[in-house]
PDB file of C-alpha atoms in Angstrom:
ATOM      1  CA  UNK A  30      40.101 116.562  15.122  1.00  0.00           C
ATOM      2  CA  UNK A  31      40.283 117.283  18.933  1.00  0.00           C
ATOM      3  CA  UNK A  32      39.777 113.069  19.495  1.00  0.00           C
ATOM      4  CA  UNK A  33      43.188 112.978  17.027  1.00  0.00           C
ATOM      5  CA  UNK A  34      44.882 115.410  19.026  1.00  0.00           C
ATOM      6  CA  UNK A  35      44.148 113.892  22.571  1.00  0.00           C
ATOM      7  CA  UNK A  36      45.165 110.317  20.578  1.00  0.00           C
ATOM      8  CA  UNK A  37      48.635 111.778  19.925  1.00  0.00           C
ATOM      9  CA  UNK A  38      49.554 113.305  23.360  1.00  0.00           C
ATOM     10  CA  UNK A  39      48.633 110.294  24.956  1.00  0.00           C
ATOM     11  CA  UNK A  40      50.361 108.735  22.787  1.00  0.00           C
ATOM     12  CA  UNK A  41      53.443 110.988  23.084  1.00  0.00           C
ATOM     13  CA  UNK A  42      53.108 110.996  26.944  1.00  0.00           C
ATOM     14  CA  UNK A  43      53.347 107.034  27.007  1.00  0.00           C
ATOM     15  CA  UNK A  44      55.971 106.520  24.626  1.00  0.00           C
ATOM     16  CA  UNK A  45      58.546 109.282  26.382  1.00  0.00           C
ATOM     17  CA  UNK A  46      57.245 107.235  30.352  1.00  0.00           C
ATOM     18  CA  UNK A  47      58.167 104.333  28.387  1.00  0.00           C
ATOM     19  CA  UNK A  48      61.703 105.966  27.661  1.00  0.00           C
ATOM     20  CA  UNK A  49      62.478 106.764  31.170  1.00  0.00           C
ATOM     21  CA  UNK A  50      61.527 103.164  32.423  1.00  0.00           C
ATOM     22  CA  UNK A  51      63.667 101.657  29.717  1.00  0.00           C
ATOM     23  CA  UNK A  52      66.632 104.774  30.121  1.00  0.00           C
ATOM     24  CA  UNK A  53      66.261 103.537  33.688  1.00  0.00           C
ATOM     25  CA  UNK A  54      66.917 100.151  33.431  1.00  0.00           C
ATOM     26  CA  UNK A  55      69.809 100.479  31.155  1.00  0.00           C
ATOM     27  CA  UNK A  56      72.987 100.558  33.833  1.00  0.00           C
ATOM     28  CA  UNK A  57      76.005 101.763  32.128  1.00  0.00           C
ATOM     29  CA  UNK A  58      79.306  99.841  32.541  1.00  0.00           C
ATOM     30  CA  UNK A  59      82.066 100.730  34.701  1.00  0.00           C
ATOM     31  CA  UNK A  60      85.312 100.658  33.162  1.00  0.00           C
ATOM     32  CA  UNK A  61      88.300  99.469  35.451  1.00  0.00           C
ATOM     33  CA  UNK A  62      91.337  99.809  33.745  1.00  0.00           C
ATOM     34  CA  UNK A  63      94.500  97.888  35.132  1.00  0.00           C
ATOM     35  CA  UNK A  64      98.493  98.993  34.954  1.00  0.00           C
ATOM     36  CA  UNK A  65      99.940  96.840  32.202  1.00  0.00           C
ATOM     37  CA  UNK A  66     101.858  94.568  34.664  1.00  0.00           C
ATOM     38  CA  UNK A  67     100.928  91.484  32.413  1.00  0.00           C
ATOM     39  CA  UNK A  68     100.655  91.272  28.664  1.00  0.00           C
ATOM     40  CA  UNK A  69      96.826  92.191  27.871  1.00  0.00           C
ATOM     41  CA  UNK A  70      95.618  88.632  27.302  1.00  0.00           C
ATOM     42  CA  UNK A  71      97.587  87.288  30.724  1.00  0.00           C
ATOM     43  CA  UNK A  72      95.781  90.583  32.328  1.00  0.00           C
ATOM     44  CA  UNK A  73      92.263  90.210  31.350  1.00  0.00           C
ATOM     45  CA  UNK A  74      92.905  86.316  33.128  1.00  0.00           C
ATOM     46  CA  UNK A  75      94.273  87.581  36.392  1.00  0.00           C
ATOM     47  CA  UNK A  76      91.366  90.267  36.796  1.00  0.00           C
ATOM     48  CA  UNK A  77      88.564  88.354  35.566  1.00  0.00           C
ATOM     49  CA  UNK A  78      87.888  86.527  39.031  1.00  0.00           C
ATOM     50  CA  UNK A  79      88.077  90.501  40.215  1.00  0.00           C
ATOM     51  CA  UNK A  80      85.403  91.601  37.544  1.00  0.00           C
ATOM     52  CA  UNK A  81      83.143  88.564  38.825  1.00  0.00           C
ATOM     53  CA  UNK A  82      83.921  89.290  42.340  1.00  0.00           C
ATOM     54  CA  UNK A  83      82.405  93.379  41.506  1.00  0.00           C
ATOM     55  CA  UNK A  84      79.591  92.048  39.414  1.00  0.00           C
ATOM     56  CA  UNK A  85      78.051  89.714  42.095  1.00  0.00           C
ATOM     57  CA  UNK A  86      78.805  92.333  45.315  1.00  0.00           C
ATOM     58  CA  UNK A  87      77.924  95.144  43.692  1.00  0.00           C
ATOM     59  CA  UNK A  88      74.959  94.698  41.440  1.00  0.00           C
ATOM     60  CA  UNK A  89      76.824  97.077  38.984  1.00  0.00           C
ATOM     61  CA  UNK A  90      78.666  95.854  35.431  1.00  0.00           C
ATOM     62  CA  UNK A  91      82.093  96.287  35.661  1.00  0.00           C
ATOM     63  CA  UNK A  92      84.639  95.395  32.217  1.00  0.00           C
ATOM     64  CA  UNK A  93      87.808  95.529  32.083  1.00  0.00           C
ATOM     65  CA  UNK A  94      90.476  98.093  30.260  1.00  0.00           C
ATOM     66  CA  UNK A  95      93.608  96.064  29.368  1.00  0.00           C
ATOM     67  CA  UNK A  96      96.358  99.212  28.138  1.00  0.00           C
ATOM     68  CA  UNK A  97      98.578  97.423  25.444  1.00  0.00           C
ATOM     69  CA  UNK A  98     101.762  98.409  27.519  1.00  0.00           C
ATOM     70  CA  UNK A  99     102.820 101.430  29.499  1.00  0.00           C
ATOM     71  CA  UNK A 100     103.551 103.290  26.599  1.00  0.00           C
ATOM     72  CA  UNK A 101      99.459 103.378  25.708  1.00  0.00           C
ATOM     73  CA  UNK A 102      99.241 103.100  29.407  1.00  0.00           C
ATOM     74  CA  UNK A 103     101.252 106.534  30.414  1.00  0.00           C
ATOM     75  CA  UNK A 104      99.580 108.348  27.340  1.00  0.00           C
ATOM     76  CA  UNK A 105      95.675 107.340  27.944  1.00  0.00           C
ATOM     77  CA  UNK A 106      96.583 108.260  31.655  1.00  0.00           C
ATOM     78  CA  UNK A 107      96.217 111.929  31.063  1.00  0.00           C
ATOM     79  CA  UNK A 108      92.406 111.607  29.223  1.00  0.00           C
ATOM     80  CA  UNK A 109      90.395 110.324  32.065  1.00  0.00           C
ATOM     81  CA  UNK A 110      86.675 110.073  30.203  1.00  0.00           C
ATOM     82  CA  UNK A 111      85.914 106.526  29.602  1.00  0.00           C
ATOM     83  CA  UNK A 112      87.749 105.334  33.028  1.00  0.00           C
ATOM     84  CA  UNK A 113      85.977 104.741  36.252  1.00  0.00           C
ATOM     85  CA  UNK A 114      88.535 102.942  38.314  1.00  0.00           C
ATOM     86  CA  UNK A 115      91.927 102.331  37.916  1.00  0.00           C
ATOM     87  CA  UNK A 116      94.323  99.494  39.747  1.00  0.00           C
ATOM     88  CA  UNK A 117      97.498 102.064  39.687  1.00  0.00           C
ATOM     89  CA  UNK A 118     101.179 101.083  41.641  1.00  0.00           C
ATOM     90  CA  UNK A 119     101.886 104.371  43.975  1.00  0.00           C
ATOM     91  CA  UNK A 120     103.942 106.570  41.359  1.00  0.00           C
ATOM     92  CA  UNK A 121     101.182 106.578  38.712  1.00  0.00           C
ATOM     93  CA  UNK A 122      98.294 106.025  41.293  1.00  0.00           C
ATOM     94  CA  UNK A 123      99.305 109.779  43.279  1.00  0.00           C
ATOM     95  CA  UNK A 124      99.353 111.114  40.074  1.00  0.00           C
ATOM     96  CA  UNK A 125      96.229 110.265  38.946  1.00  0.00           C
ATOM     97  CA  UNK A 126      94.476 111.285  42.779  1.00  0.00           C
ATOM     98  CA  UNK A 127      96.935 114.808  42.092  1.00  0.00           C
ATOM     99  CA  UNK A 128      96.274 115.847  38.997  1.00  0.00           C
ATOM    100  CA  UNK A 129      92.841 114.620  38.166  1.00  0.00           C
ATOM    101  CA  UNK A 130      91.078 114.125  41.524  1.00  0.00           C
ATOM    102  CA  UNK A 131      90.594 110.612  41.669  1.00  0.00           C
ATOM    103  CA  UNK A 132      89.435 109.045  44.469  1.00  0.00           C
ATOM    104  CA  UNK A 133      91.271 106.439  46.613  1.00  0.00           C
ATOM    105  CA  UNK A 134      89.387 103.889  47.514  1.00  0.00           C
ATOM    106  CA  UNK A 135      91.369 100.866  49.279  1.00  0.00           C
ATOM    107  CA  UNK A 136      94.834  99.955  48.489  1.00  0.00           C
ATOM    108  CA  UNK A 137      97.091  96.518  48.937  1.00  0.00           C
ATOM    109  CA  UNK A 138      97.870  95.464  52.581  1.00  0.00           C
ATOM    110  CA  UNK A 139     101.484  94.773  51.876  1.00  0.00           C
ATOM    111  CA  UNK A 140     103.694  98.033  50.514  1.00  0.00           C
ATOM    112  CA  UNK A 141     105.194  97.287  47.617  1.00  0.00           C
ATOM    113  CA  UNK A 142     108.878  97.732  46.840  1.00  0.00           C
ATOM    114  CA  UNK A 143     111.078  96.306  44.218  1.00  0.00           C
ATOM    115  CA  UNK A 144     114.528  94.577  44.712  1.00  0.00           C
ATOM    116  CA  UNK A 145     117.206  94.013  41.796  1.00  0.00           C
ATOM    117  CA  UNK A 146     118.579  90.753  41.859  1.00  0.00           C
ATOM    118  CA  UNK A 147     121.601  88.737  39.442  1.00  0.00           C
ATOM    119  CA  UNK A 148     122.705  85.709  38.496  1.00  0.00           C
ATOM    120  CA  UNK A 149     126.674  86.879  38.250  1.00  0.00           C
ATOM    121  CA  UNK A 150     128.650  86.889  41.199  1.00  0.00           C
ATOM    122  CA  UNK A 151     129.277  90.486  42.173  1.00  0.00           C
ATOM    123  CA  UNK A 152     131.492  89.703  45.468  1.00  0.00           C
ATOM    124  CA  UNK A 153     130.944  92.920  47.569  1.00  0.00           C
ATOM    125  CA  UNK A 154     130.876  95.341  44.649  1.00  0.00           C
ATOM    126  CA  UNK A 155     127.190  95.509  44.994  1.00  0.00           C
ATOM    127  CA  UNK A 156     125.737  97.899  42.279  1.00  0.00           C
ATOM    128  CA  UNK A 157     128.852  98.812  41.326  1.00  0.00           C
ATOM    129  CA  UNK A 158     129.234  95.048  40.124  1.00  0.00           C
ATOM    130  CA  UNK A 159     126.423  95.175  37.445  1.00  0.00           C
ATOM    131  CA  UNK A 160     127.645  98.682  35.442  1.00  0.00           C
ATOM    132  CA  UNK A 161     128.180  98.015  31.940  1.00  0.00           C
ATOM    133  CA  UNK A 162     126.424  94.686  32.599  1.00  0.00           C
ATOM    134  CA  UNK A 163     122.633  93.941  30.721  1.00  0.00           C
ATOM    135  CA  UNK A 164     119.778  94.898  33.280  1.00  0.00           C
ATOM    136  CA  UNK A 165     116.428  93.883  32.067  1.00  0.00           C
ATOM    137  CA  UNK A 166     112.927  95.744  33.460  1.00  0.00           C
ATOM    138  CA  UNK A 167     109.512  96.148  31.988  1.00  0.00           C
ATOM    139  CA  UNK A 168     109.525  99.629  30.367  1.00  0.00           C
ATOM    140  CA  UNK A 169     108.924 103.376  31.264  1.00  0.00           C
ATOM    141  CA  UNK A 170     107.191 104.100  33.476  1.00  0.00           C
ATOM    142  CA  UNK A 171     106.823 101.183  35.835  1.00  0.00           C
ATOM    143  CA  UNK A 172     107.914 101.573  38.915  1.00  0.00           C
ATOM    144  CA  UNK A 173     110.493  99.062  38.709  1.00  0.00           C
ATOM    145  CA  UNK A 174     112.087 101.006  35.976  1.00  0.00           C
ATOM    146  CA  UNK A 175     111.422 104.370  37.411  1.00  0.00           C
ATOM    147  CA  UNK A 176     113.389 102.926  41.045  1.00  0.00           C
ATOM    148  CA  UNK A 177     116.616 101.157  38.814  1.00  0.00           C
ATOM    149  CA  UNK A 178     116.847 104.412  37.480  1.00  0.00           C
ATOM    150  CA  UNK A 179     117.597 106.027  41.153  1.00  0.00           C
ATOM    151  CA  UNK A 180     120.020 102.782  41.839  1.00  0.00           C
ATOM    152  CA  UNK A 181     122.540 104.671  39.306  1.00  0.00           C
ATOM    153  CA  UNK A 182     122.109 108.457  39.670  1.00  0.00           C
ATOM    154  CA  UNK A 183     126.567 108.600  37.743  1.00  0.00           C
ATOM    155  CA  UNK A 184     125.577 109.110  34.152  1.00  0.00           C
ATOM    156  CA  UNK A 185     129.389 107.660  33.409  1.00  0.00           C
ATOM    157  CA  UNK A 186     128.646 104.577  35.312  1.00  0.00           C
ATOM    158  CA  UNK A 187     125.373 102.921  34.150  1.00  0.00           C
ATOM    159  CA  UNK A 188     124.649  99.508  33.134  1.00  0.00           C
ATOM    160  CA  UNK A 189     123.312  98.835  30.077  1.00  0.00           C
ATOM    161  CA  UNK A 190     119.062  98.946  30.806  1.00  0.00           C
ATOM    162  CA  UNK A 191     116.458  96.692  28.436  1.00  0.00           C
ATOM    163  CA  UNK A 192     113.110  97.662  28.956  1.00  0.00           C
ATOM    164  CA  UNK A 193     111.742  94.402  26.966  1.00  0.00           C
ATOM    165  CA  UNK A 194     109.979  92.720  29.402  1.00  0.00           C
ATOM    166  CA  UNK A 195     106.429  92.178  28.917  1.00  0.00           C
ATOM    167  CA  UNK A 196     106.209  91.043  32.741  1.00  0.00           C
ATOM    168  CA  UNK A 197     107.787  91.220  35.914  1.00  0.00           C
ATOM    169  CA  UNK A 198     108.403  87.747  36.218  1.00  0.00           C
ATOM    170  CA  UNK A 199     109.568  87.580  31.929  1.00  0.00           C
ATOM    171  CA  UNK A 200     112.312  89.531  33.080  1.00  0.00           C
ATOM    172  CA  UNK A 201     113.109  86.596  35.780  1.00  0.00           C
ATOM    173  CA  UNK A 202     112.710  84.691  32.636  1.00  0.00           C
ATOM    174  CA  UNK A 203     115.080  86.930  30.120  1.00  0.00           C
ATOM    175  CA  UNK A 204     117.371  86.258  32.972  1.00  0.00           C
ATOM    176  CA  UNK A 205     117.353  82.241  32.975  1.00  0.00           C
ATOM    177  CA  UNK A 206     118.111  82.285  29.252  1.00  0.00           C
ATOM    178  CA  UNK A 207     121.168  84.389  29.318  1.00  0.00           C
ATOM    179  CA  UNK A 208     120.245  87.415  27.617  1.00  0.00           C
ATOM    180  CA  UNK A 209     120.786  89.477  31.192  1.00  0.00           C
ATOM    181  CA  UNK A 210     122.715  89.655  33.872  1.00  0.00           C
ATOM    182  CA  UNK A 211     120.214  91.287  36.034  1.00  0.00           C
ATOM    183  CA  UNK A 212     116.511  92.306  36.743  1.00  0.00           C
ATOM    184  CA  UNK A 213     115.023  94.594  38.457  1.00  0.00           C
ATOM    185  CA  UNK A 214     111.545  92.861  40.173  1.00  0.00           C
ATOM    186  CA  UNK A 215     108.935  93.399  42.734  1.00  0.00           C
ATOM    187  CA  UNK A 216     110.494  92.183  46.374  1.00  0.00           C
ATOM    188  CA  UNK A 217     107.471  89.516  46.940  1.00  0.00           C
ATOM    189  CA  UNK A 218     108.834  87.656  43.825  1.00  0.00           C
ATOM    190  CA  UNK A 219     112.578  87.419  44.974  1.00  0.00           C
ATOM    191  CA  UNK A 220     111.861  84.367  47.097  1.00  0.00           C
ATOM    192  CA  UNK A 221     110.576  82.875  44.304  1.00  0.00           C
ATOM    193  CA  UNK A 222     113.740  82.389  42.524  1.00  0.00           C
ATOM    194  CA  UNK A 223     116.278  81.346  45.356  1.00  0.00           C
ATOM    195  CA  UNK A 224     118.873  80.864  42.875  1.00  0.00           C
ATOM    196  CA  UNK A 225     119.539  84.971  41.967  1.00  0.00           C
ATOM    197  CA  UNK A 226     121.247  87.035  44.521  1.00  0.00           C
ATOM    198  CA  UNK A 227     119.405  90.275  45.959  1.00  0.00           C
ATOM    199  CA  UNK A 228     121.812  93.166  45.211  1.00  0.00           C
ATOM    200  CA  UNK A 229     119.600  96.302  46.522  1.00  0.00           C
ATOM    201  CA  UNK A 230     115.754  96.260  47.285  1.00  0.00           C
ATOM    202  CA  UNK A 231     114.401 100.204  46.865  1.00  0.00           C
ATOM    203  CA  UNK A 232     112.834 102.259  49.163  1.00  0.00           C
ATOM    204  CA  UNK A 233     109.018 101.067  50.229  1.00  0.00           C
ATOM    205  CA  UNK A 234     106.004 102.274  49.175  1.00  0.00           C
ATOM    206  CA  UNK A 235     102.375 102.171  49.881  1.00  0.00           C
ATOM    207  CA  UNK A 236     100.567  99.092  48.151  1.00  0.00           C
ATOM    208  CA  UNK A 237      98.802  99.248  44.623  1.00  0.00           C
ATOM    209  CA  UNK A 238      95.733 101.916  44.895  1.00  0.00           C
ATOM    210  CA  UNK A 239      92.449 101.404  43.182  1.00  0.00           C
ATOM    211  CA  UNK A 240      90.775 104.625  42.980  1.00  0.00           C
ATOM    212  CA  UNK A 241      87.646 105.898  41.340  1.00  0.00           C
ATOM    213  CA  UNK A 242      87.187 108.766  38.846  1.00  0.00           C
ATOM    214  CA  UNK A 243      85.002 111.333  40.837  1.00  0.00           C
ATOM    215  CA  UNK A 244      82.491 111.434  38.280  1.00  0.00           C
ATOM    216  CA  UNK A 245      81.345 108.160  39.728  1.00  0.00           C
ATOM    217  CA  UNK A 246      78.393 107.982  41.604  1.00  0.00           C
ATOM    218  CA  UNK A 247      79.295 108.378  45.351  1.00  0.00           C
ATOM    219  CA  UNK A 248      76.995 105.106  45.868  1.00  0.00           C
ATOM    220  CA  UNK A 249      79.042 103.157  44.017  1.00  0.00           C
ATOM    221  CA  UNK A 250      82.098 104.479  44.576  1.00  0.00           C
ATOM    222  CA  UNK A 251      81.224 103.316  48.096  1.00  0.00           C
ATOM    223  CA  UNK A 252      79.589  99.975  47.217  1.00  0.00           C
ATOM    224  CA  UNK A 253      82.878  99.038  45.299  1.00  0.00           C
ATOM    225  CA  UNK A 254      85.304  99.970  48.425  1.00  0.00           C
ATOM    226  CA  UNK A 255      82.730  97.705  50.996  1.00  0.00           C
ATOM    227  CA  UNK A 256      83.073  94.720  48.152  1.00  0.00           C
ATOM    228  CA  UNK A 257      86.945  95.080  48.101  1.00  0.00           C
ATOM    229  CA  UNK A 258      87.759  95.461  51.508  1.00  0.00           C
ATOM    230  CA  UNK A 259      86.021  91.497  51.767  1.00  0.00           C
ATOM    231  CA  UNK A 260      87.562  90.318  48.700  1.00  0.00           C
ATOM    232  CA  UNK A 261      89.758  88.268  51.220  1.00  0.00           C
ATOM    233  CA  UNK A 262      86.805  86.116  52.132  1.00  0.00           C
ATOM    234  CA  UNK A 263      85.564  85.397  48.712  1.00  0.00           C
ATOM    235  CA  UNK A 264      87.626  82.058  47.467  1.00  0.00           C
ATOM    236  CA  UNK A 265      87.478  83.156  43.322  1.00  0.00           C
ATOM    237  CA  UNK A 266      88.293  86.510  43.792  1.00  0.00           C
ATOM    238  CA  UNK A 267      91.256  85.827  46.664  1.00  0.00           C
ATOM    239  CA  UNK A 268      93.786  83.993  43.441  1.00  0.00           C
ATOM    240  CA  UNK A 269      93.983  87.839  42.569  1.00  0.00           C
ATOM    241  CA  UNK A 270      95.867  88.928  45.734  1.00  0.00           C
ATOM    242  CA  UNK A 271      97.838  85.885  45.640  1.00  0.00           C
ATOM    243  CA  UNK A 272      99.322  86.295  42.305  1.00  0.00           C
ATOM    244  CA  UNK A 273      99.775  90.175  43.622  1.00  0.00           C
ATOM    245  CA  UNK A 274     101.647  88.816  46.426  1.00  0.00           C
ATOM    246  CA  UNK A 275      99.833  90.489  49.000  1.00  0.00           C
ATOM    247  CA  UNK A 276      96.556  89.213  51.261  1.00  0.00           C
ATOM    248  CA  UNK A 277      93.675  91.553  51.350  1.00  0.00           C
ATOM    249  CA  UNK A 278      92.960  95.205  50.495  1.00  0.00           C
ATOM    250  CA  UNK A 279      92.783  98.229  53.355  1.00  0.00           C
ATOM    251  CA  UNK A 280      91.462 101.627  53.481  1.00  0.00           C
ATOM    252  CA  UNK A 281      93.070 104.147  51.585  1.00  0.00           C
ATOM    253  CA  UNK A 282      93.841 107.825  51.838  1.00  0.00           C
ATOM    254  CA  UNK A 283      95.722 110.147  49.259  1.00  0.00           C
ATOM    255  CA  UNK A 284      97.763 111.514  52.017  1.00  0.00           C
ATOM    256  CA  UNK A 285     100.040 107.628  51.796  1.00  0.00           C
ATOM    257  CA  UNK A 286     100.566 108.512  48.636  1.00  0.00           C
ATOM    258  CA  UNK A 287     101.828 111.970  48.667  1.00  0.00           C
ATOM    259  CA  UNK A 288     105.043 112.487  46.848  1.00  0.00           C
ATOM    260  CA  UNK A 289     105.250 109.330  45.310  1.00  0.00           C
ATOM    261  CA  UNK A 290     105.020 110.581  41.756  1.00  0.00           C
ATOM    262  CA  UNK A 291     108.296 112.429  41.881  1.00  0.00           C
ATOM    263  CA  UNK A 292     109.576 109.651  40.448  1.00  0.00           C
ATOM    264  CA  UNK A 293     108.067 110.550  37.447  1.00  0.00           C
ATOM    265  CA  UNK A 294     109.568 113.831  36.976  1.00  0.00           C
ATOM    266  CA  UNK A 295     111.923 113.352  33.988  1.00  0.00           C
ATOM    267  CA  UNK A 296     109.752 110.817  32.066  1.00  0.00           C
ATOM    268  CA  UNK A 297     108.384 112.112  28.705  1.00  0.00           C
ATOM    269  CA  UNK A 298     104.848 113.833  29.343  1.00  0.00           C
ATOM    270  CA  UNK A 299     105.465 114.594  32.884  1.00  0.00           C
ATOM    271  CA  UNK A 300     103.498 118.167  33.741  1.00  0.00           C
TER     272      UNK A 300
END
């Protein structure tokens, strides 16, 4: 009986050392969810060299979280278990390090700003030129969208807003086939299109923030901002800041983005 009952602890004892080593070895994945700037499909394509890039500097798994569109995107915002990191413009990044304590981590170089720009001949109207005329955006609450919106504070004299695009450069697009006159777009892409006339670029802001929930360990946390602020210098990884218009990443503090989420205030599910 007693050789029975020193068989089973033993055999207890090794079986829950063998759970550690195995709970041990099991890393968890770090979700890194993106602002729907891109369809999901085009968005998983532009971050995947950025999920590589993490993988290999880091040591830790990183997937990505592709919100269907801002709709999903503004809701899931405000139910931070199950995100890690988050690649946030300034509006919805300073809410995010307000409200739920995230923690800034390196941001864009460049700051980002958005410019509207036509393909009708306006003269020296200006703004004033497009009212009543078709002005396409991505949707509520972008940052493009949330900025046209300040371009015509007169509720009498508004042009007539589509929020249809599924990208900033679709609504270049939505443009070229004549079912806008306008679009409101980030200012790095108006050289791109040399043949639509800049009408009024906004206000600037600091560059897109990616922060880290602060549930995160404050190893990684740290590990992650070392491996961004050298994305620059890794070839793969680099496509990503091309195709975000900007050329490396830079440390970060909450205090750049201070304020910036005022321009949230009278969006549905603002608190």
């Amino acid at each position: 009986m007693r050789v029975s009952i020193r068989f089973a602890s033993v055999l207890a004892l090794g079986l829950a050392m063998a759970g550690a080593i195995g709970s041990a070895e099991v890393r968890a994945d770090y979700k890194l969810v993106a602002e729907p700037i891109y369809p999901p499909e085009k968005s998983a394509e532009v971050y995947k060299p950025l999920i590589a890039y993490l993988n290999k500097a880091t040591g830790e798994k990183f997937v990505l979280v592709t919100p269907r569109n801002y709709h999903f995107y503004w809701r899931d915002l405000k139910q931070t278990e199950g995100v890690d990191f988050a690649i946030d413009e300034a509006h919805l990044a300073d809410y995010r390090l307000q409200r739920y304590k995230f923690v800034p981590l390196v941001r864009t170089a460049e700051p980002t700003s958005y410019t509207l720009v036509t393909s009708v001949d306006v003269g020296s109207k200006g703004l004033e030129g497009l009212v009543g005329k078709k002005i396409v955006s991505m949707p509520a609450p972008s940052l493009g969208y949330a900025l046209l919106l300040t371009m015509y504070p007169n509720p009498i004299q508004q042009p007539d807003i589509e929020s249809n695009a599924s990208s900033w450069r679709d609504a270049v697009e939505i443009v070229f086939a004549g079912e806008a006159d306008a679009a409101i777009i980030p200012t790095h892409l108006k050289d791109t299109y040399p043949n639509l006339s800049p009408v009024k670029t906004s206000k600037e802001f600091p560059g897109t923030l990616i922060s880290a929930n602060p549930s995160v360990p404050e190893a990684v946390r740290q590990k992650v901002h070392d491996a961004l602020l050298k994305l620059d210098s890794d070839t793969d990884a680099a496509a990503l800041l091309l195709e975000l218009g900007v050329t490396r990443f830079v440390e970060a503090s909450a205090a750049e983005y201070a304020g910036s989420e005022t321009v949230l205030k009278d969006f549905y599910g603002y608190q």
